[in-house]
Amino acid sequence: INARRHRADAAAMQHGHAVAVARHLGQFVRAQNDGAALGLQRCDDFIEYMDHVCDSMVSCFNYVENKFGKFDILHAHDWHTVNALANIKHHKGYPFVWTCHSTEYGSNGNNFNPSWFSARIRHREWLGGCISTRVITVSNTMKYEIMREYQTPDWKIDVVYNGIDLEKYKGG
């Protein structure tokens, strides 16, 4: 677990939240913070695990839609959510906005990784850009990477930088 992720998990645990970490390739990770153990789950195939998470997202979506009514638009982040969005769009016709913070290409040091694992992630990233109504990304560099790697058209991608300008939110 990287240090930033561990701090976020530790903060969540301090506020009484249960935290579980899923790691791919059969790795186990142990973290401890003030006696609160971090829950662990072994995942031999992290992408398959995320497909099951997407199935759960679809079930939860259907429950909430049945209970509260139709949505106007859906929004989700990164390759992890694409199968859920594709399922909902196919069965219900909802438009969706897909935010892409990084790509598999960038996660591999701006190199093409020919592994089956990376190919499956790249396919989901391509699918997210292909079937979404709009794509949001965090920089122009990322916008051009998505356009180059996945042939997502320029008109479909909006850049929204991370962070906020606190001056705009100060009280008078």
Short mmCIF file of N, CA and C in Angstrom, two decimals:
data_model
loop_
_atom_site.label_atom_id
_atom_site.label_comp_id
_atom_site.label_asym_id
_atom_site.label_seq_id
_atom_site.Cartn_x
_atom_site.Cartn_y
_atom_site.Cartn_z
N ILE A 1 0.87 -1.17 0.00
CA ILE A 1 0.00 0.00 0.00
C ILE A 1 0.91 1.22 0.00
N ASN A 2 0.65 2.14 -0.92
CA ASN A 2 1.50 3.32 -0.90
C ASN A 2 1.14 4.21 0.29
N ALA A 3 2.05 5.12 0.62
CA ALA A 3 1.89 5.91 1.85
C ALA A 3 0.61 6.76 1.82
N ARG A 4 0.31 7.37 0.69
CA ARG A 4 -0.89 8.22 0.61
C ARG A 4 -2.15 7.38 0.82
N ARG A 5 -2.22 6.23 0.18
CA ARG A 5 -3.37 5.36 0.32
C ARG A 5 -3.50 4.88 1.77
N HIS A 6 -2.37 4.54 2.37
CA HIS A 6 -2.41 4.07 3.76
C HIS A 6 -2.92 5.16 4.69
N ARG A 7 -2.50 6.42 4.49
CA ARG A 7 -2.98 7.51 5.34
C ARG A 7 -4.49 7.67 5.21
N ALA A 8 -4.99 7.56 4.00
CA ALA A 8 -6.44 7.68 3.79
C ALA A 8 -7.17 6.54 4.47
N ASP A 9 -6.64 5.32 4.34
CA ASP A 9 -7.27 4.16 4.99
C ASP A 9 -7.23 4.30 6.50
N ALA A 10 -6.08 4.74 7.03
CA ALA A 10 -5.94 4.90 8.47
C ALA A 10 -6.92 5.95 9.00
N ALA A 11 -7.08 7.04 8.26
CA ALA A 11 -8.02 8.09 8.67
C ALA A 11 -9.45 7.54 8.67
N ALA A 12 -9.80 6.76 7.68
CA ALA A 12 -11.14 6.18 7.63
C ALA A 12 -11.36 5.24 8.81
N MET A 13 -10.35 4.44 9.13
CA MET A 13 -10.47 3.51 10.26
C MET A 13 -10.62 4.27 11.57
N GLN A 14 -9.93 5.41 11.73
CA GLN A 14 -10.04 6.19 12.95
C GLN A 14 -11.44 6.74 13.14
N HIS A 15 -12.17 6.90 12.05
CA HIS A 15 -13.54 7.39 12.13
C HIS A 15 -14.56 6.24 12.17
N GLY A 16 -14.05 5.04 12.42
CA GLY A 16 -14.95 3.91 12.61
C GLY A 16 -15.36 3.19 11.34
N HIS A 17 -14.77 3.53 10.18
CA HIS A 17 -15.13 2.87 8.93
C HIS A 17 -14.32 1.60 8.75
N ALA A 18 -14.95 0.59 8.22
CA ALA A 18 -14.23 -0.64 7.87
C ALA A 18 -13.53 -0.41 6.54
N VAL A 19 -12.31 -0.84 6.43
CA VAL A 19 -11.54 -0.66 5.21
C VAL A 19 -11.04 -2.01 4.76
N ALA A 20 -11.23 -2.32 3.49
CA ALA A 20 -10.70 -3.56 2.92
C ALA A 20 -9.88 -3.19 1.70
N VAL A 21 -8.80 -3.89 1.50
CA VAL A 21 -7.92 -3.66 0.36
C VAL A 21 -7.87 -4.93 -0.45
N ALA A 22 -8.09 -4.83 -1.75
CA ALA A 22 -7.96 -5.97 -2.64
C ALA A 22 -6.71 -5.76 -3.48
N ARG A 23 -5.84 -6.74 -3.49
CA ARG A 23 -4.61 -6.67 -4.27
C ARG A 23 -4.63 -7.78 -5.31
N HIS A 24 -4.12 -7.51 -6.48
CA HIS A 24 -4.12 -8.52 -7.53
C HIS A 24 -2.88 -9.40 -7.43
N LEU A 25 -2.84 -10.43 -8.22
CA LEU A 25 -1.72 -11.36 -8.34
C LEU A 25 -1.40 -12.09 -7.05
N GLY A 26 -2.42 -12.32 -6.23
CA GLY A 26 -2.25 -13.13 -5.05
C GLY A 26 -1.41 -12.52 -3.95
N GLN A 27 -1.17 -11.23 -4.00
CA GLN A 27 -0.36 -10.60 -2.98
C GLN A 27 -1.18 -10.34 -1.73
N PHE A 28 -0.52 -10.42 -0.58
CA PHE A 28 -1.15 -10.04 0.67
C PHE A 28 -0.43 -8.81 1.21
N VAL A 29 -1.17 -7.93 1.80
CA VAL A 29 -0.61 -6.72 2.37
C VAL A 29 -1.12 -6.62 3.80
N ARG A 30 -0.26 -6.23 4.71
CA ARG A 30 -0.69 -6.05 6.09
C ARG A 30 -0.43 -4.61 6.49
N ALA A 31 -1.39 -4.01 7.11
CA ALA A 31 -1.24 -2.64 7.61
C ALA A 31 -1.84 -2.58 9.00
N GLN A 32 -1.27 -1.80 9.83
CA GLN A 32 -1.73 -1.67 11.21
C GLN A 32 -1.70 -0.20 11.58
N ASN A 33 -2.74 0.27 12.24
CA ASN A 33 -2.74 1.66 12.70
C ASN A 33 -3.47 1.71 14.03
N ASP A 34 -2.75 2.01 15.08
CA ASP A 34 -3.34 2.13 16.42
C ASP A 34 -4.24 0.94 16.76
N GLY A 35 -3.77 -0.25 16.41
CA GLY A 35 -4.51 -1.45 16.77
C GLY A 35 -5.66 -1.79 15.84
N ALA A 36 -5.97 -0.95 14.87
CA ALA A 36 -7.05 -1.24 13.94
C ALA A 36 -6.47 -1.96 12.72
N ALA A 37 -6.85 -3.19 12.54
CA ALA A 37 -6.32 -3.98 11.42
C ALA A 37 -7.03 -3.60 10.13
N LEU A 38 -6.28 -3.61 9.07
CA LEU A 38 -6.82 -3.34 7.75
C LEU A 38 -7.26 -4.66 7.14
N GLY A 39 -8.51 -4.75 6.70
CA GLY A 39 -9.02 -5.98 6.11
C GLY A 39 -8.34 -6.27 4.79
N LEU A 40 -8.08 -7.53 4.52
CA LEU A 40 -7.37 -7.92 3.32
C LEU A 40 -8.16 -8.97 2.56
N GLN A 41 -8.02 -8.95 1.25
CA GLN A 41 -8.63 -9.98 0.44
C GLN A 41 -7.66 -10.35 -0.66
N ARG A 42 -7.45 -11.64 -0.83
CA ARG A 42 -6.56 -12.12 -1.88
C ARG A 42 -7.33 -12.13 -3.20
N CYS A 43 -6.72 -11.58 -4.23
CA CYS A 43 -7.33 -11.56 -5.56
C CYS A 43 -6.33 -12.11 -6.56
N ASP A 44 -6.56 -13.31 -7.04
CA ASP A 44 -5.67 -13.88 -8.05
C ASP A 44 -5.86 -13.18 -9.38
N ASP A 45 -7.04 -12.66 -9.64
CA ASP A 45 -7.31 -11.92 -10.88
C ASP A 45 -8.08 -10.66 -10.50
N PHE A 46 -7.36 -9.56 -10.35
CA PHE A 46 -7.97 -8.31 -9.91
C PHE A 46 -9.03 -7.81 -10.89
N ILE A 47 -8.82 -8.02 -12.17
CA ILE A 47 -9.81 -7.56 -13.15
C ILE A 47 -11.10 -8.35 -13.01
N GLU A 48 -10.99 -9.65 -12.82
CA GLU A 48 -12.20 -10.45 -12.58
C GLU A 48 -12.90 -9.99 -11.30
N TYR A 49 -12.12 -9.71 -10.28
CA TYR A 49 -12.68 -9.19 -9.03
C TYR A 49 -13.46 -7.89 -9.31
N MET A 50 -12.89 -6.98 -10.09
CA MET A 50 -13.57 -5.73 -10.40
C MET A 50 -14.83 -5.97 -11.24
N ASP A 51 -14.83 -7.00 -12.07
CA ASP A 51 -16.05 -7.34 -12.80
C ASP A 51 -17.17 -7.74 -11.84
N HIS A 52 -16.81 -8.45 -10.79
CA HIS A 52 -17.82 -8.80 -9.77
C HIS A 52 -18.29 -7.55 -9.02
N VAL A 53 -17.36 -6.63 -8.75
CA VAL A 53 -17.74 -5.36 -8.12
C VAL A 53 -18.71 -4.61 -9.05
N CYS A 54 -18.43 -4.61 -10.34
CA CYS A 54 -19.34 -3.95 -11.29
C CYS A 54 -20.72 -4.59 -11.27
N ASP A 55 -20.77 -5.92 -11.19
CA ASP A 55 -22.08 -6.60 -11.08
C ASP A 55 -22.82 -6.12 -9.83
N SER A 56 -22.11 -5.95 -8.74
CA SER A 56 -22.73 -5.44 -7.51
C SER A 56 -23.20 -4.01 -7.68
N MET A 57 -22.41 -3.19 -8.40
CA MET A 57 -22.81 -1.80 -8.67
C MET A 57 -24.13 -1.78 -9.45
N VAL A 58 -24.24 -2.65 -10.44
CA VAL A 58 -25.47 -2.71 -11.24
C VAL A 58 -26.65 -3.12 -10.37
N SER A 59 -26.46 -4.10 -9.51
CA SER A 59 -27.54 -4.51 -8.61
C SER A 59 -27.97 -3.37 -7.70
N CYS A 60 -26.99 -2.66 -7.14
CA CYS A 60 -27.31 -1.51 -6.27
C CYS A 60 -28.01 -0.41 -7.06
N PHE A 61 -27.52 -0.16 -8.27
CA PHE A 61 -28.16 0.85 -9.13
C PHE A 61 -29.63 0.49 -9.36
N ASN A 62 -29.89 -0.76 -9.72
CA ASN A 62 -31.27 -1.19 -9.98
C ASN A 62 -32.14 -1.04 -8.74
N TYR A 63 -31.61 -1.37 -7.59
CA TYR A 63 -32.36 -1.21 -6.34
C TYR A 63 -32.70 0.26 -6.10
N VAL A 64 -31.71 1.14 -6.22
CA VAL A 64 -31.93 2.57 -5.96
C VAL A 64 -32.88 3.15 -6.99
N GLU A 65 -32.73 2.77 -8.25
CA GLU A 65 -33.64 3.27 -9.29
C GLU A 65 -35.08 2.82 -9.02
N ASN A 66 -35.26 1.57 -8.63
CA ASN A 66 -36.61 1.07 -8.32
C ASN A 66 -37.21 1.78 -7.12
N LYS A 67 -36.38 2.12 -6.15
CA LYS A 67 -36.87 2.75 -4.93
C LYS A 67 -37.14 4.25 -5.11
N PHE A 68 -36.25 4.94 -5.85
CA PHE A 68 -36.33 6.40 -5.92
C PHE A 68 -36.66 6.97 -7.30
N GLY A 69 -36.62 6.17 -8.33
CA GLY A 69 -36.95 6.66 -9.66
C GLY A 69 -35.74 6.82 -10.57
N LYS A 70 -36.04 7.25 -11.77
CA LYS A 70 -35.03 7.35 -12.83
C LYS A 70 -33.99 8.43 -12.55
N PHE A 71 -32.81 8.24 -13.12
CA PHE A 71 -31.73 9.21 -13.06
C PHE A 71 -31.68 9.98 -14.37
N ASP A 72 -31.02 11.13 -14.35
CA ASP A 72 -30.82 11.89 -15.58
C ASP A 72 -29.58 11.43 -16.32
N ILE A 73 -28.52 11.23 -15.58
CA ILE A 73 -27.23 10.85 -16.17
C ILE A 73 -26.41 10.15 -15.10
N LEU A 74 -25.50 9.30 -15.52
CA LEU A 74 -24.63 8.57 -14.61
C LEU A 74 -23.19 9.09 -14.77
N HIS A 75 -22.41 8.96 -13.72
CA HIS A 75 -21.01 9.38 -13.75
C HIS A 75 -20.18 8.41 -12.93
N ALA A 76 -19.09 7.96 -13.49
CA ALA A 76 -18.20 7.05 -12.76
C ALA A 76 -16.77 7.28 -13.22
N HIS A 77 -15.84 6.65 -12.51
CA HIS A 77 -14.42 6.93 -12.70
C HIS A 77 -13.62 5.69 -13.09
N ASP A 78 -12.75 5.89 -14.04
CA ASP A 78 -11.67 4.97 -14.41
C ASP A 78 -12.17 3.61 -14.89
N TRP A 79 -11.24 2.77 -15.31
CA TRP A 79 -11.58 1.51 -15.95
C TRP A 79 -12.37 0.58 -15.04
N HIS A 80 -12.21 0.74 -13.75
CA HIS A 80 -12.84 -0.15 -12.78
C HIS A 80 -14.36 -0.18 -12.91
N THR A 81 -14.96 0.91 -13.36
CA THR A 81 -16.41 1.05 -13.39
C THR A 81 -17.04 0.84 -14.77
N VAL A 82 -16.21 0.69 -15.79
CA VAL A 82 -16.73 0.69 -17.17
C VAL A 82 -17.72 -0.44 -17.42
N ASN A 83 -17.46 -1.64 -16.93
CA ASN A 83 -18.41 -2.72 -17.20
C ASN A 83 -19.77 -2.46 -16.57
N ALA A 84 -19.81 -1.84 -15.41
CA ALA A 84 -21.10 -1.49 -14.80
C ALA A 84 -21.83 -0.47 -15.68
N LEU A 85 -21.11 0.56 -16.11
CA LEU A 85 -21.73 1.58 -16.95
C LEU A 85 -22.21 0.99 -18.28
N ALA A 86 -21.41 0.12 -18.88
CA ALA A 86 -21.80 -0.50 -20.14
C ALA A 86 -23.06 -1.34 -19.97
N ASN A 87 -23.14 -2.08 -18.88
CA ASN A 87 -24.31 -2.90 -18.59
C ASN A 87 -25.55 -2.03 -18.43
N ILE A 88 -25.45 -0.99 -17.63
CA ILE A 88 -26.60 -0.11 -17.39
C ILE A 88 -27.01 0.60 -18.67
N LYS A 89 -26.04 1.08 -19.44
CA LYS A 89 -26.38 1.75 -20.70
C LYS A 89 -27.08 0.79 -21.66
N HIS A 90 -26.56 -0.43 -21.75
CA HIS A 90 -27.14 -1.42 -22.66
C HIS A 90 -28.58 -1.78 -22.27
N HIS A 91 -28.81 -1.99 -20.99
CA HIS A 91 -30.13 -2.44 -20.55
C HIS A 91 -31.12 -1.32 -20.27
N LYS A 92 -30.62 -0.14 -19.93
CA LYS A 92 -31.53 0.94 -19.52
C LYS A 92 -31.43 2.18 -20.41
N GLY A 93 -30.36 2.30 -21.19
CA GLY A 93 -30.23 3.42 -22.12
C GLY A 93 -29.72 4.71 -21.52
N TYR A 94 -29.22 4.68 -20.29
CA TYR A 94 -28.75 5.90 -19.65
C TYR A 94 -27.49 6.45 -20.32
N PRO A 95 -27.44 7.77 -20.49
CA PRO A 95 -26.17 8.38 -20.89
C PRO A 95 -25.25 8.43 -19.67
N PHE A 96 -23.95 8.47 -19.92
CA PHE A 96 -23.05 8.59 -18.79
C PHE A 96 -21.80 9.39 -19.14
N VAL A 97 -21.26 9.98 -18.10
CA VAL A 97 -19.99 10.69 -18.16
C VAL A 97 -18.96 9.79 -17.49
N TRP A 98 -17.84 9.63 -18.15
CA TRP A 98 -16.78 8.78 -17.62
C TRP A 98 -15.55 9.64 -17.36
N THR A 99 -15.05 9.62 -16.13
CA THR A 99 -13.83 10.35 -15.78
C THR A 99 -12.64 9.40 -15.81
N CYS A 100 -11.60 9.82 -16.51
CA CYS A 100 -10.38 9.03 -16.62
C CYS A 100 -9.24 9.84 -16.00
N HIS A 101 -8.73 9.36 -14.86
CA HIS A 101 -7.64 10.04 -14.16
C HIS A 101 -6.27 9.64 -14.70
N SER A 102 -6.16 8.42 -15.17
CA SER A 102 -4.89 7.93 -15.71
C SER A 102 -5.21 6.78 -16.65
N THR A 103 -4.23 6.40 -17.44
CA THR A 103 -4.41 5.27 -18.36
C THR A 103 -3.41 4.18 -18.02
N GLU A 104 -3.67 3.00 -18.53
CA GLU A 104 -2.74 1.89 -18.35
C GLU A 104 -1.39 2.22 -19.00
N TYR A 105 -1.44 2.92 -20.13
CA TYR A 105 -0.21 3.35 -20.80
C TYR A 105 0.62 4.23 -19.85
N GLY A 106 -0.01 5.21 -19.24
CA GLY A 106 0.70 6.09 -18.30
C GLY A 106 1.14 5.35 -17.05
N SER A 107 0.32 4.41 -16.58
CA SER A 107 0.68 3.65 -15.38
C SER A 107 1.89 2.75 -15.61
N ASN A 108 2.20 2.49 -16.87
CA ASN A 108 3.37 1.69 -17.23
C ASN A 108 4.52 2.56 -17.70
N GLY A 109 4.59 3.79 -17.17
CA GLY A 109 5.71 4.67 -17.49
C GLY A 109 5.68 5.19 -18.92
N ASN A 110 4.47 5.43 -19.45
CA ASN A 110 4.29 5.85 -20.84
C ASN A 110 4.89 4.85 -21.81
N ASN A 111 4.64 3.58 -21.49
CA ASN A 111 5.08 2.47 -22.33
C ASN A 111 3.92 1.54 -22.56
N PHE A 112 3.92 0.91 -23.71
CA PHE A 112 2.91 -0.10 -24.03
C PHE A 112 3.32 -1.41 -23.39
N ASN A 113 2.47 -1.95 -22.52
CA ASN A 113 2.71 -3.23 -21.88
C ASN A 113 1.88 -4.28 -22.62
N PRO A 114 2.52 -5.27 -23.26
CA PRO A 114 1.78 -6.24 -24.07
C PRO A 114 1.11 -7.35 -23.27
N SER A 115 1.17 -7.32 -21.94
CA SER A 115 0.60 -8.41 -21.14
C SER A 115 -0.92 -8.48 -21.28
N TRP A 116 -1.44 -9.67 -21.04
CA TRP A 116 -2.89 -9.89 -21.08
C TRP A 116 -3.58 -9.02 -20.04
N PHE A 117 -2.99 -8.88 -18.87
CA PHE A 117 -3.55 -8.06 -17.81
C PHE A 117 -3.73 -6.61 -18.30
N SER A 118 -2.67 -6.02 -18.85
CA SER A 118 -2.74 -4.63 -19.33
C SER A 118 -3.69 -4.49 -20.51
N ALA A 119 -3.71 -5.49 -21.36
CA ALA A 119 -4.62 -5.44 -22.52
C ALA A 119 -6.07 -5.37 -22.07
N ARG A 120 -6.42 -6.11 -21.03
CA ARG A 120 -7.79 -6.09 -20.52
C ARG A 120 -8.14 -4.73 -19.94
N ILE A 121 -7.21 -4.10 -19.25
CA ILE A 121 -7.45 -2.76 -18.71
C ILE A 121 -7.57 -1.75 -19.86
N ARG A 122 -6.68 -1.83 -20.83
CA ARG A 122 -6.75 -0.91 -21.98
C ARG A 122 -8.08 -1.04 -22.70
N HIS A 123 -8.58 -2.27 -22.82
CA HIS A 123 -9.87 -2.46 -23.48
C HIS A 123 -10.98 -1.73 -22.73
N ARG A 124 -10.98 -1.82 -21.41
CA ARG A 124 -12.00 -1.12 -20.63
C ARG A 124 -11.86 0.39 -20.75
N GLU A 125 -10.62 0.88 -20.80
CA GLU A 125 -10.42 2.32 -20.99
C GLU A 125 -10.94 2.76 -22.36
N TRP A 126 -10.65 1.97 -23.39
CA TRP A 126 -11.17 2.28 -24.72
C TRP A 126 -12.69 2.27 -24.70
N LEU A 127 -13.29 1.25 -24.10
CA LEU A 127 -14.74 1.13 -24.05
C LEU A 127 -15.36 2.31 -23.32
N GLY A 128 -14.76 2.73 -22.21
CA GLY A 128 -15.27 3.89 -21.47
C GLY A 128 -15.35 5.13 -22.35
N GLY A 129 -14.28 5.39 -23.09
CA GLY A 129 -14.28 6.55 -23.99
C GLY A 129 -15.23 6.38 -25.16
N CYS A 130 -15.37 5.15 -25.63
CA CYS A 130 -16.19 4.88 -26.81
C CYS A 130 -17.68 5.03 -26.52
N ILE A 131 -18.17 4.46 -25.43
CA ILE A 131 -19.62 4.43 -25.21
C ILE A 131 -20.13 5.53 -24.30
N SER A 132 -19.23 6.33 -23.72
CA SER A 132 -19.69 7.41 -22.85
C SER A 132 -20.23 8.57 -23.69
N THR A 133 -21.07 9.36 -23.05
CA THR A 133 -21.57 10.57 -23.69
C THR A 133 -20.49 11.64 -23.70
N ARG A 134 -19.78 11.76 -22.58
CA ARG A 134 -18.66 12.70 -22.42
C ARG A 134 -17.58 12.02 -21.59
N VAL A 135 -16.35 12.48 -21.75
CA VAL A 135 -15.22 12.02 -20.96
C VAL A 135 -14.64 13.23 -20.25
N ILE A 136 -14.36 13.08 -18.97
CA ILE A 136 -13.66 14.11 -18.20
C ILE A 136 -12.29 13.56 -17.88
N THR A 137 -11.29 14.41 -18.01
CA THR A 137 -9.95 14.03 -17.58
C THR A 137 -9.31 15.21 -16.86
N VAL A 138 -8.15 14.99 -16.28
CA VAL A 138 -7.59 15.94 -15.33
C VAL A 138 -6.52 16.87 -15.90
N SER A 139 -6.17 16.72 -17.17
CA SER A 139 -5.18 17.61 -17.78
C SER A 139 -5.26 17.51 -19.29
N ASN A 140 -4.71 18.49 -19.96
CA ASN A 140 -4.63 18.42 -21.42
C ASN A 140 -3.72 17.29 -21.86
N THR A 141 -2.66 17.04 -21.11
CA THR A 141 -1.77 15.92 -21.43
C THR A 141 -2.55 14.61 -21.43
N MET A 142 -3.39 14.42 -20.41
CA MET A 142 -4.20 13.20 -20.33
C MET A 142 -5.23 13.19 -21.46
N LYS A 143 -5.79 14.32 -21.79
CA LYS A 143 -6.76 14.40 -22.90
C LYS A 143 -6.11 13.90 -24.19
N TYR A 144 -4.93 14.39 -24.50
CA TYR A 144 -4.25 14.00 -25.74
C TYR A 144 -3.83 12.54 -25.70
N GLU A 145 -3.48 12.04 -24.52
CA GLU A 145 -3.15 10.62 -24.39
C GLU A 145 -4.36 9.75 -24.69
N ILE A 146 -5.52 10.12 -24.16
CA ILE A 146 -6.75 9.37 -24.42
C ILE A 146 -7.12 9.43 -25.90
N MET A 147 -6.95 10.61 -26.49
CA MET A 147 -7.23 10.75 -27.92
C MET A 147 -6.29 9.85 -28.74
N ARG A 148 -5.02 9.84 -28.41
CA ARG A 148 -4.02 9.08 -29.16
C ARG A 148 -4.17 7.57 -28.94
N GLU A 149 -4.30 7.17 -27.67
CA GLU A 149 -4.32 5.74 -27.37
C GLU A 149 -5.64 5.06 -27.72
N TYR A 150 -6.76 5.80 -27.61
CA TYR A 150 -8.07 5.17 -27.75
C TYR A 150 -8.94 5.79 -28.83
N GLN A 151 -8.39 6.72 -29.60
CA GLN A 151 -9.12 7.37 -30.69
C GLN A 151 -10.42 8.01 -30.23
N THR A 152 -10.44 8.49 -29.00
CA THR A 152 -11.59 9.23 -28.49
C THR A 152 -11.55 10.62 -29.11
N PRO A 153 -12.63 11.09 -29.71
CA PRO A 153 -12.59 12.39 -30.39
C PRO A 153 -12.44 13.56 -29.43
N ASP A 154 -11.77 14.58 -29.90
CA ASP A 154 -11.50 15.80 -29.13
C ASP A 154 -12.78 16.40 -28.55
N TRP A 155 -13.85 16.46 -29.34
CA TRP A 155 -15.09 17.11 -28.91
C TRP A 155 -15.74 16.42 -27.72
N LYS A 156 -15.37 15.16 -27.49
CA LYS A 156 -16.01 14.38 -26.44
C LYS A 156 -15.33 14.55 -25.08
N ILE A 157 -14.12 15.12 -25.05
CA ILE A 157 -13.32 15.15 -23.82
C ILE A 157 -13.27 16.57 -23.25
N ASP A 158 -13.58 16.68 -21.96
CA ASP A 158 -13.45 17.94 -21.22
C ASP A 158 -12.36 17.77 -20.17
N VAL A 159 -11.59 18.83 -19.95
CA VAL A 159 -10.54 18.81 -18.94
C VAL A 159 -11.04 19.56 -17.71
N VAL A 160 -11.00 18.89 -16.56
CA VAL A 160 -11.33 19.49 -15.27
C VAL A 160 -10.16 19.16 -14.36
N TYR A 161 -9.38 20.17 -14.03
CA TYR A 161 -8.19 19.94 -13.22
C TYR A 161 -8.56 19.55 -11.79
N ASN A 162 -7.73 18.72 -11.19
CA ASN A 162 -7.91 18.36 -9.78
C ASN A 162 -7.69 19.59 -8.91
N GLY A 163 -8.36 19.66 -7.79
CA GLY A 163 -8.17 20.77 -6.86
C GLY A 163 -9.18 21.87 -7.09
N ILE A 164 -9.21 22.81 -6.16
CA ILE A 164 -10.13 23.94 -6.25
C ILE A 164 -9.38 25.21 -5.89
N ASP A 165 -9.95 26.33 -6.31
CA ASP A 165 -9.43 27.64 -5.95
C ASP A 165 -10.20 28.09 -4.70
N LEU A 166 -9.55 28.03 -3.55
CA LEU A 166 -10.22 28.36 -2.29
C LEU A 166 -10.73 29.79 -2.25
N GLU A 167 -10.11 30.69 -2.98
CA GLU A 167 -10.55 32.09 -3.00
C GLU A 167 -12.00 32.21 -3.48
N LYS A 168 -12.43 31.35 -4.35
CA LYS A 168 -13.79 31.40 -4.86
C LYS A 168 -14.83 30.99 -3.83
N TYR A 169 -14.40 30.36 -2.73
CA TYR A 169 -15.32 29.82 -1.75
C TYR A 169 -15.23 30.49 -0.38
N LYS A 170 -14.45 31.54 -0.28
CA LYS A 170 -14.33 32.26 0.99
C LYS A 170 -15.57 33.11 1.22
N GLY A 171 -16.04 33.12 2.46
CA GLY A 171 -17.21 33.91 2.79
C GLY A 171 -16.89 35.40 2.82
N GLY A 172 -17.89 36.23 2.62
CA GLY A 172 -17.71 37.68 2.56
C GLY A 172 -17.88 38.31 3.84
#
